[in-house]
PDB file of C-alpha atoms in Angstrom:
ATOM      1  CA  MET A   1       0.144   0.346  -0.074  1.00 41.00           C
ATOM      2  CA  ASN A   2       2.767   2.422   0.532  1.00 42.00           C
ATOM      3  CA  ALA A   3       4.700   1.521  -2.153  1.00 41.00           C
ATOM      4  CA  VAL A   4       1.315   2.367  -4.583  1.00 39.00           C
ATOM      5  CA  THR A   5       0.691   5.729  -2.328  1.00 39.00           C
ATOM      6  CA  VAL A   6       4.357   7.356  -1.201  1.00 36.00           C
ATOM      7  CA  PRO A   7       4.418   8.510  -5.392  1.00 38.00           C
ATOM      8  CA  VAL A   8       1.458   9.810  -5.912  1.00 37.00           C
ATOM      9  CA  ALA A   9       1.694  12.407  -2.941  1.00 37.00           C
ATOM     10  CA  ALA A  10       5.009  13.191  -3.452  1.00 38.00           C
ATOM     11  CA  SER A  11       3.434  13.869  -7.143  1.00 40.00           C
ATOM     12  CA  THR A  12       1.465  16.314  -5.528  1.00 37.00           C
ATOM     13  CA  LYS A  13       3.796  18.301  -3.801  1.00 44.00           C
ATOM     14  CA  ALA A  14       5.170  20.413  -6.660  1.00 50.00           C
ATOM     15  CA  PRO A  15       2.065  22.079  -8.110  1.00 53.00           C
ATOM     16  CA  GLY A  16       1.832  24.011  -4.336  1.00 57.00           C
ATOM     17  CA  MET A  17       5.842  23.597  -4.194  1.00 64.00           C
ATOM     18  CA  PRO A  18       6.718  27.708  -2.796  1.00 70.00           C
ATOM     19  CA  LEU A  19       8.227  29.733  -6.563  1.00 70.00           C
ATOM     20  CA  ARG A  20      11.756  29.677  -5.143  1.00 71.00           C
ATOM     21  CA  ARG A  21      12.107  26.517  -4.844  1.00 70.00           C
ATOM     22  CA  ALA A  22      10.118  25.632  -7.793  1.00 68.00           C
ATOM     23  CA  LEU A  23      12.514  27.793  -9.837  1.00 73.00           C
ATOM     24  CA  GLY A  24      15.397  25.669  -7.991  1.00 71.00           C
ATOM     25  CA  ALA A  25      14.123  22.554  -9.537  1.00 69.00           C
ATOM     26  CA  TYR A  26      14.544  23.812 -13.174  1.00 71.00           C
ATOM     27  CA  VAL A  27      17.616  25.672 -12.783  1.00 76.00           C
ATOM     28  CA  GLU A  28      19.516  22.012 -11.007  1.00 74.00           C
ATOM     29  CA  GLU A  29      17.445  19.729 -13.470  1.00 71.00           C
ATOM     30  CA  ALA A  30      18.632  22.013 -16.614  1.00 73.00           C
ATOM     31  CA  ARG A  31      21.961  21.853 -15.300  1.00 75.00           C
ATOM     32  CA  SER A  32      22.093  17.873 -14.941  1.00 74.00           C
ATOM     33  CA  GLU A  33      21.288  17.436 -18.438  1.00 72.00           C
ATOM     34  CA  CYS A  34      23.791  20.102 -19.533  1.00 72.00           C
ATOM     35  CA  LEU A  35      26.511  18.387 -18.021  1.00 75.00           C
ATOM     36  CA  ARG A  36      25.789  14.897 -18.521  1.00 72.00           C
ATOM     37  CA  TYR A  37      25.425  15.405 -22.101  1.00 68.00           C
ATOM     38  CA  MET A  38      28.833  17.486 -22.529  1.00 69.00           C
ATOM     39  CA  ARG A  39      30.312  15.173 -20.407  1.00 69.00           C
ATOM     40  CA  ALA A  40      29.797  12.613 -22.758  1.00 66.00           C
ATOM     41  CA  PRO A  41      32.022  12.134 -25.926  1.00 70.00           C
ATOM     42  CA  GLY A  42      30.175  10.083 -27.649  1.00 71.00           C
ATOM     43  CA  PHE A  43      27.299  12.493 -27.910  1.00 70.00           C
ATOM     44  CA  MET A  44      29.433  15.316 -27.724  1.00 73.00           C
ATOM     45  CA  LEU A  45      32.078  14.418 -30.367  1.00 79.00           C
ATOM     46  CA  PRO A  46      29.497  13.450 -33.356  1.00 81.00           C
ATOM     47  CA  ILE A  47      27.808  16.760 -32.993  1.00 82.00           C
ATOM     48  CA  MET A  48      30.568  18.650 -33.407  1.00 81.00           C
ATOM     49  CA  LEU A  49      32.969  16.609 -35.725  1.00 85.00           C
ATOM     50  CA  PHE A  50      30.433  15.942 -38.097  1.00 87.00           C
ATOM     51  CA  PRO A  51      28.993  19.458 -39.291  1.00 90.00           C
ATOM     52  CA  GLY A  52      32.646  21.143 -38.902  1.00 90.00           C
ATOM     53  CA  MET A  53      34.610  18.872 -41.555  1.00 90.00           C
ATOM     54  CA  PHE A  54      31.931  18.904 -44.063  1.00 89.00           C
ATOM     55  CA  TYR A  55      33.162  23.001 -43.753  1.00 91.00           C
ATOM     56  CA  LEU A  56      36.363  22.340 -43.636  1.00 90.00           C
ATOM     57  CA  LEU A  57      36.208  20.836 -46.257  1.00 87.00           C
ATOM     58  CA  PHE A  58      33.580  21.765 -48.345  1.00 86.00           C
ATOM     59  CA  GLY A  59      33.251  25.738 -47.133  1.00 84.00           C
ATOM     60  CA  VAL A  60      37.282  26.028 -46.304  1.00 86.00           C
ATOM     61  CA  VAL A  61      39.282  24.192 -48.165  1.00 83.00           C
ATOM     62  CA  MET A  62      36.389  24.555 -51.925  1.00 75.00           C
ATOM     63  CA  GLY A  63      35.420  27.052 -51.088  1.00 68.00           C
ATOM     64  CA  LYS A  64      38.763  28.991 -51.952  1.00 69.00           C
ATOM     65  CA  SER A  65      38.218  28.350 -55.255  1.00 68.00           C
ATOM     66  CA  GLU A  66      34.314  29.226 -55.158  1.00 69.00           C
ATOM     67  CA  GLY A  67      34.630  32.473 -53.444  1.00 69.00           C
ATOM     68  CA  ALA A  68      33.852  34.162 -50.664  1.00 72.00           C
ATOM     69  CA  ASP A  69      30.118  34.046 -50.783  1.00 84.00           C
ATOM     70  CA  ALA A  70      29.696  29.503 -51.557  1.00 87.00           C
ATOM     71  CA  ALA A  71      31.952  29.873 -48.171  1.00 89.00           C
ATOM     72  CA  ARG A  72      28.760  32.410 -46.146  1.00 92.00           C
ATOM     73  CA  TYR A  73      26.332  30.180 -47.808  1.00 91.00           C
ATOM     74  CA  LEU A  74      27.874  26.850 -46.332  1.00 92.00           C
ATOM     75  CA  LEU A  75      27.832  28.775 -43.431  1.00 94.00           C
ATOM     76  CA  ALA A  76      24.601  28.741 -42.777  1.00 95.00           C
ATOM     77  CA  SER A  77      23.761  25.546 -43.929  1.00 94.00           C
ATOM     78  CA  TYR A  78      26.442  23.149 -42.524  1.00 95.00           C
ATOM     79  CA  SER A  79      24.404  25.435 -39.061  1.00 96.00           C
ATOM     80  CA  VAL A  80      21.236  23.913 -39.924  1.00 96.00           C
ATOM     81  CA  PHE A  81      22.928  20.358 -40.541  1.00 95.00           C
ATOM     82  CA  GLY A  82      24.517  20.580 -36.633  1.00 94.00           C
ATOM     83  CA  VAL A  83      21.855  22.184 -35.101  1.00 95.00           C
ATOM     84  CA  MET A  84      19.007  19.590 -36.086  1.00 95.00           C
ATOM     85  CA  SER A  85      21.398  17.060 -34.303  1.00 92.00           C
ATOM     86  CA  PRO A  86      21.171  17.517 -30.502  1.00 90.00           C
ATOM     87  CA  GLY A  87      17.666  18.794 -31.545  1.00 91.00           C
ATOM     88  CA  LEU A  88      16.819  15.568 -32.650  1.00 92.00           C
ATOM     89  CA  PHE A  89      19.295  12.604 -30.365  1.00 89.00           C
ATOM     90  CA  GLY A  90      19.192  14.546 -27.077  1.00 83.00           C
ATOM     91  CA  PHE A  91      16.056  14.240 -26.931  1.00 81.00           C
ATOM     92  CA  GLY A  92      14.621  11.261 -28.632  1.00 85.00           C
ATOM     93  CA  VAL A  93      17.132   8.839 -28.270  1.00 85.00           C
ATOM     94  CA  SER A  94      17.117  10.501 -24.156  1.00 81.00           C
ATOM     95  CA  LEU A  95      13.584   9.998 -23.851  1.00 82.00           C
ATOM     96  CA  ALA A  96      13.276   6.566 -25.339  1.00 83.00           C
ATOM     97  CA  ILE A  97      15.992   5.301 -23.180  1.00 82.00           C
ATOM     98  CA  GLU A  98      14.814   6.490 -20.001  1.00 78.00           C
ATOM     99  CA  ARG A  99      11.590   5.519 -20.589  1.00 78.00           C
ATOM    100  CA  ASP A 100      13.062   2.101 -21.090  1.00 76.00           C
ATOM    101  CA  GLY A 101      14.633   1.758 -17.969  1.00 73.00           C
ATOM    102  CA  GLY A 102      12.188   3.668 -15.836  1.00 69.00           C
ATOM    103  CA  LEU A 103      13.798   6.718 -14.854  1.00 64.00           C
ATOM    104  CA  LEU A 104      11.213   8.710 -16.882  1.00 66.00           C
ATOM    105  CA  THR A 105       8.721   7.164 -13.946  1.00 65.00           C
ATOM    106  CA  LEU A 106      10.784   7.498 -11.840  1.00 66.00           C
ATOM    107  CA  LYS A 107      10.921  11.702 -12.128  1.00 64.00           C
ATOM    108  CA  ARG A 108       7.368  12.073 -12.555  1.00 64.00           C
ATOM    109  CA  ALA A 109       7.320  10.419  -8.913  1.00 60.00           C
ATOM    110  CA  LEU A 110       9.354  13.587  -7.637  1.00 63.00           C
ATOM    111  CA  PRO A 111       8.351  16.277  -5.807  1.00 63.00           C
ATOM    112  CA  MET A 112       9.101  18.303  -9.039  1.00 66.00           C
ATOM    113  CA  PRO A 113       8.166  20.218 -11.351  1.00 69.00           C
ATOM    114  CA  PRO A 114       6.127  18.655 -14.215  1.00 65.00           C
ATOM    115  CA  GLY A 115       8.217  19.903 -16.669  1.00 71.00           C
ATOM    116  CA  ALA A 116      11.330  21.053 -15.574  1.00 75.00           C
ATOM    117  CA  TYR A 117      11.977  17.020 -17.255  1.00 76.00           C
ATOM    118  CA  LEU A 118      11.693  18.340 -20.381  1.00 81.00           C
ATOM    119  CA  LEU A 119      12.756  21.864 -20.156  1.00 83.00           C
ATOM    120  CA  GLY A 120      15.803  20.774 -19.347  1.00 82.00           C
ATOM    121  CA  LYS A 121      16.700  18.392 -22.336  1.00 85.00           C
ATOM    122  CA  MET A 122      15.013  21.579 -24.175  1.00 87.00           C
ATOM    123  CA  LEU A 123      18.249  24.178 -22.544  1.00 87.00           C
ATOM    124  CA  MET A 124      20.586  21.060 -22.793  1.00 86.00           C
ATOM    125  CA  ALA A 125      19.513  21.425 -26.792  1.00 89.00           C
ATOM    126  CA  MET A 126      19.928  24.232 -27.285  1.00 92.00           C
ATOM    127  CA  SER A 127      23.189  25.611 -25.277  1.00 89.00           C
ATOM    128  CA  VAL A 128      24.939  22.484 -27.931  1.00 90.00           C
ATOM    129  CA  ALA A 129      23.261  24.597 -30.747  1.00 93.00           C
ATOM    130  CA  ALA A 130      25.005  27.535 -29.599  1.00 94.00           C
ATOM    131  CA  VAL A 131      28.482  25.883 -29.566  1.00 92.00           C
ATOM    132  CA  VAL A 132      27.874  23.578 -32.890  1.00 94.00           C
ATOM    133  CA  VAL A 133      27.735  27.327 -34.377  1.00 96.00           C
ATOM    134  CA  GLY A 134      29.659  28.504 -32.179  1.00 95.00           C
ATOM    135  CA  VAL A 135      32.797  26.656 -33.717  1.00 94.00           C
ATOM    136  CA  LEU A 136      30.732  27.132 -36.974  1.00 95.00           C
ATOM    137  CA  LEU A 137      31.741  30.207 -36.950  1.00 95.00           C
ATOM    138  CA  ALA A 138      34.983  30.365 -36.049  1.00 95.00           C
ATOM    139  CA  MET A 139      36.117  28.462 -38.625  1.00 93.00           C
ATOM    140  CA  ALA A 140      34.438  30.491 -40.938  1.00 93.00           C
ATOM    141  CA  LEU A 141      35.742  33.516 -39.298  1.00 92.00           C
ATOM    142  CA  GLY A 142      39.078  32.613 -39.227  1.00 90.00           C
ATOM    143  CA  LEU A 143      39.850  30.101 -42.029  1.00 90.00           C
ATOM    144  CA  ALA A 144      37.631  30.544 -44.605  1.00 88.00           C
ATOM    145  CA  HIS A 145      37.851  34.617 -43.749  1.00 88.00           C
ATOM    146  CA  VAL A 146      34.124  34.957 -44.052  1.00 91.00           C
ATOM    147  CA  SER A 147      33.284  38.353 -43.543  1.00 90.00           C
ATOM    148  CA  LEU A 148      30.568  38.651 -41.322  1.00 93.00           C
ATOM    149  CA  SER A 149      29.662  42.213 -39.300  1.00 94.00           C
ATOM    150  CA  LEU A 150      28.654  41.309 -35.300  1.00 95.00           C
ATOM    151  CA  GLY A 151      24.928  41.702 -35.863  1.00 95.00           C
ATOM    152  CA  GLN A 152      25.383  39.122 -38.389  1.00 96.00           C
ATOM    153  CA  ALA A 153      27.257  36.447 -36.828  1.00 96.00           C
ATOM    154  CA  ALA A 154      24.384  37.404 -33.561  1.00 96.00           C
ATOM    155  CA  GLY A 155      21.443  36.721 -35.597  1.00 96.00           C
ATOM    156  CA  LEU A 156      22.619  32.957 -37.074  1.00 97.00           C
ATOM    157  CA  LEU A 157      23.790  32.557 -33.426  1.00 97.00           C
ATOM    158  CA  LEU A 158      20.779  33.125 -32.167  1.00 97.00           C
ATOM    159  CA  THR A 159      18.852  31.202 -35.120  1.00 97.00           C
ATOM    160  CA  GLY A 160      20.723  28.021 -34.564  1.00 96.00           C
ATOM    161  CA  VAL A 161      19.911  27.790 -30.541  1.00 96.00           C
ATOM    162  CA  LEU A 162      16.165  28.271 -31.412  1.00 96.00           C
ATOM    163  CA  GLY A 163      15.970  27.116 -34.568  1.00 96.00           C
ATOM    164  CA  VAL A 164      16.486  23.763 -32.439  1.00 96.00           C
ATOM    165  CA  LEU A 165      13.415  23.703 -30.706  1.00 95.00           C
ATOM    166  CA  PRO A 166      11.469  22.343 -33.200  1.00 96.00           C
ATOM    167  CA  PHE A 167      13.403  19.456 -33.688  1.00 96.00           C
ATOM    168  CA  CYS A 168      13.725  18.561 -30.128  1.00 94.00           C
ATOM    169  CA  ALA A 169       9.887  18.698 -30.448  1.00 94.00           C
ATOM    170  CA  LEU A 170      10.206  15.817 -33.579  1.00 95.00           C
ATOM    171  CA  GLY A 171      12.780  14.131 -31.606  1.00 93.00           C
ATOM    172  CA  MET A 172      10.785  13.978 -28.505  1.00 91.00           C
ATOM    173  CA  TYR A 173       7.460  12.460 -30.737  1.00 94.00           C
ATOM    174  CA  VAL A 174       9.882   9.742 -31.937  1.00 93.00           C
ATOM    175  CA  GLY A 175      11.226   9.213 -28.208  1.00 89.00           C
ATOM    176  CA  THR A 176       7.592   8.207 -26.975  1.00 89.00           C
ATOM    177  CA  LEU A 177       6.942   5.816 -30.433  1.00 90.00           C
ATOM    178  CA  PHE A 178      10.450   3.667 -29.697  1.00 88.00           C
ATOM    179  CA  LYS A 179      12.197   2.168 -27.664  1.00 86.00           C
ATOM    180  CA  GLY A 180      16.124   2.794 -26.953  1.00 79.00           C
ATOM    181  CA  GLN A 181      18.042   0.511 -28.790  1.00 83.00           C
ATOM    182  CA  SER A 182      15.888   1.531 -31.881  1.00 88.00           C
ATOM    183  CA  ALA A 183      15.549   5.183 -31.230  1.00 88.00           C
ATOM    184  CA  PRO A 184      19.140   5.863 -32.802  1.00 88.00           C
ATOM    185  CA  ALA A 185      18.718   3.658 -36.075  1.00 90.00           C
ATOM    186  CA  MET A 186      15.298   5.805 -36.985  1.00 92.00           C
ATOM    187  CA  LEU A 187      16.457   9.556 -36.113  1.00 92.00           C
ATOM    188  CA  GLN A 188      19.172   8.461 -38.694  1.00 92.00           C
ATOM    189  CA  LEU A 189      16.772   7.589 -41.822  1.00 93.00           C
ATOM    190  CA  ILE A 190      14.814  10.934 -40.927  1.00 94.00           C
ATOM    191  CA  TYR A 191      17.805  12.704 -40.072  1.00 94.00           C
ATOM    192  CA  LEU A 192      20.527  12.404 -42.381  1.00 92.00           C
ATOM    193  CA  PRO A 193      17.687  11.920 -45.834  1.00 93.00           C
ATOM    194  CA  MET A 194      16.005  15.477 -44.625  1.00 95.00           C
ATOM    195  CA  SER A 195      19.041  17.029 -44.034  1.00 93.00           C
ATOM    196  CA  PHE A 196      20.311  16.753 -47.900  1.00 92.00           C
ATOM    197  CA  LEU A 197      16.724  16.590 -49.687  1.00 93.00           C
ATOM    198  CA  SER A 198      16.552  20.187 -47.749  1.00 93.00           C
ATOM    199  CA  GLY A 199      19.804  21.262 -49.401  1.00 90.00           C
ATOM    200  CA  LEU A 200      22.242  21.756 -46.270  1.00 91.00           C
ATOM    201  CA  TRP A 201      24.891  19.118 -48.144  1.00 86.00           C
ATOM    202  CA  PHE A 202      24.686  21.250 -51.705  1.00 81.00           C
ATOM    203  CA  PRO A 203      23.027  24.460 -52.673  1.00 81.00           C
ATOM    204  CA  LEU A 204      19.789  23.336 -53.424  1.00 85.00           C
ATOM    205  CA  PRO A 205      20.170  25.207 -57.492  1.00 82.00           C
ATOM    206  CA  MET A 206      22.778  22.350 -57.789  1.00 84.00           C
ATOM    207  CA  MET A 207      20.832  19.600 -57.117  1.00 87.00           C
ATOM    208  CA  PRO A 208      17.736  18.111 -59.324  1.00 89.00           C
ATOM    209  CA  LYS A 209      14.905  20.223 -60.244  1.00 90.00           C
ATOM    210  CA  VAL A 210      12.287  18.009 -59.013  1.00 91.00           C
ATOM    211  CA  LEU A 211      14.479  18.201 -54.911  1.00 89.00           C
ATOM    212  CA  GLN A 212      14.293  21.027 -55.186  1.00 91.00           C
ATOM    213  CA  GLN A 213      10.726  21.134 -55.649  1.00 92.00           C
ATOM    214  CA  ILE A 214      10.158  18.568 -52.763  1.00 93.00           C
ATOM    215  CA  ALA A 215      12.693  20.894 -50.497  1.00 93.00           C
ATOM    216  CA  PRO A 216       9.769  23.054 -48.666  1.00 94.00           C
ATOM    217  CA  VAL A 217       8.393  19.896 -47.726  1.00 94.00           C
ATOM    218  CA  TRP A 218      11.210  19.860 -44.809  1.00 95.00           C
ATOM    219  CA  PRO A 219      10.998  21.916 -42.086  1.00 96.00           C
ATOM    220  CA  SER A 220      14.659  22.025 -42.307  1.00 96.00           C
ATOM    221  CA  TYR A 221      14.468  23.813 -45.774  1.00 96.00           C
ATOM    222  CA  HIS A 222      12.748  26.833 -43.742  1.00 96.00           C
ATOM    223  CA  LEU A 223      15.328  27.131 -41.361  1.00 97.00           C
ATOM    224  CA  ASP A 224      18.002  27.166 -43.531  1.00 96.00           C
ATOM    225  CA  ARG A 225      16.472  30.115 -45.344  1.00 95.00           C
ATOM    226  CA  ILE A 226      16.245  31.721 -42.118  1.00 96.00           C
ATOM    227  CA  ALA A 227      20.575  30.742 -41.118  1.00 96.00           C
ATOM    228  CA  LEU A 228      20.647  32.532 -44.834  1.00 95.00           C
ATOM    229  CA  ALA A 229      19.016  35.511 -44.074  1.00 95.00           C
ATOM    230  CA  ALA A 230      20.348  35.956 -40.617  1.00 95.00           C
ATOM    231  CA  VAL A 231      24.246  36.006 -42.688  1.00 94.00           C
ATOM    232  CA  GLY A 232      22.925  38.540 -45.349  1.00 91.00           C
ATOM    233  CA  MET A 233      22.169  36.293 -47.965  1.00 90.00           C
ATOM    234  CA  GLY A 234      18.577  35.889 -47.920  1.00 78.00           C
ATOM    235  CA  GLN A 235      15.613  36.233 -50.173  1.00 77.00           C
ATOM    236  CA  GLY A 236      11.595  37.134 -49.436  1.00 81.00           C
ATOM    237  CA  ALA A 237       9.777  37.735 -46.237  1.00 87.00           C
ATOM    238  CA  LEU A 238      10.860  35.317 -42.983  1.00 92.00           C
ATOM    239  CA  TRP A 239       7.587  34.824 -41.550  1.00 93.00           C
ATOM    240  CA  PRO A 240       6.171  32.335 -43.715  1.00 94.00           C
ATOM    241  CA  HIS A 241       9.491  30.247 -43.220  1.00 96.00           C
ATOM    242  CA  LEU A 242       8.746  31.502 -39.357  1.00 96.00           C
ATOM    243  CA  LEU A 243       5.490  29.962 -38.843  1.00 97.00           C
ATOM    244  CA  ILE A 244       5.981  27.035 -40.726  1.00 96.00           C
ATOM    245  CA  LEU A 245       8.571  26.365 -38.197  1.00 97.00           C
ATOM    246  CA  ILE A 246       6.467  27.381 -35.204  1.00 97.00           C
ATOM    247  CA  GLY A 247       3.427  25.038 -36.880  1.00 97.00           C
ATOM    248  CA  PHE A 248       5.887  21.900 -37.377  1.00 96.00           C
ATOM    249  CA  GLY A 249       6.958  22.342 -33.660  1.00 95.00           C
ATOM    250  CA  GLY A 250       3.866  22.988 -32.270  1.00 95.00           C
ATOM    251  CA  VAL A 251       2.352  19.813 -33.958  1.00 96.00           C
ATOM    252  CA  PHE A 252       4.569  17.065 -32.890  1.00 95.00           C
ATOM    253  CA  LEU A 253       4.757  18.582 -28.973  1.00 92.00           C
ATOM    254  CA  LEU A 254       1.263  18.094 -29.074  1.00 94.00           C
ATOM    255  CA  LEU A 255       1.327  14.404 -30.546  1.00 93.00           C
ATOM    256  CA  ALA A 256       4.627  13.553 -28.263  1.00 89.00           C
ATOM    257  CA  ALA A 257       2.637  15.200 -25.270  1.00 86.00           C
ATOM    258  CA  ARG A 258      -0.225  12.812 -25.839  1.00 88.00           C
ATOM    259  CA  ARG A 259       2.069   9.770 -25.732  1.00 86.00           C
ATOM    260  CA  LEU A 260       3.137  10.322 -23.042  1.00 80.00           C
ATOM    261  CA  ARG A 261       0.021  10.652 -21.512  1.00 78.00           C
ATOM    262  CA  ARG A 262      -0.878   6.799 -23.029  1.00 76.00           C
ATOM    263  CA  THR A 263       2.387   5.823 -22.958  1.00 66.00           C
ATOM    264  CA  GLY A 264       4.805   6.866 -19.964  1.00 57.00           C
TER     265      GLY A 264
END
């Protein structure tokens, strides 16, 4: 009887928790999530190396023959490619593993605000996205000699930090659908084709016409348009891309929340 009633009683303390204590719980959960992933080389190294490696090859080495505009264009595209990863894998894989291990059930029983768990993961993904964009900016300015104003660099950084959120929602939904062993493979099947088909690896004008026509289907395409505008290469209005990303993130957040309520 005690084993049943204790978690229920503990979970009811969070709504009446003092504001200072509730804020402290949010801060500690976010801090622990960030530290956990920053100390995990198996998570951080691929996220850092893949976009950096691609930008070094195509943006720095090959960009010298193509000109500064190519390096600037690829800076925006590979920044989007880089920030997708912490959103998808930082949220999706960890959520699937923690559901399998019962950690999510345990956290629900703890006297902590119910949103602290998800907010902690969201802030972790935003922090990693900031690091990824910062590394690419350093490479662009120091190696590719891309000329960016302070406002453009800040705009690209802000785009990456906020642009990771729709992919957090997608990763969260996938994490509610699959177990920990299968979630990484499923997310790879989403991440890599989406990146290629939205023109993040190679500029869209270089790709077949049919791929150019279907590129707007992918959320990464719309984030790429915003990133290009941030570095001074955008064309047209940005609000349609913003609305699509907000709608995409909202839909998958609602789907994930519904799955979590049903399955835990």
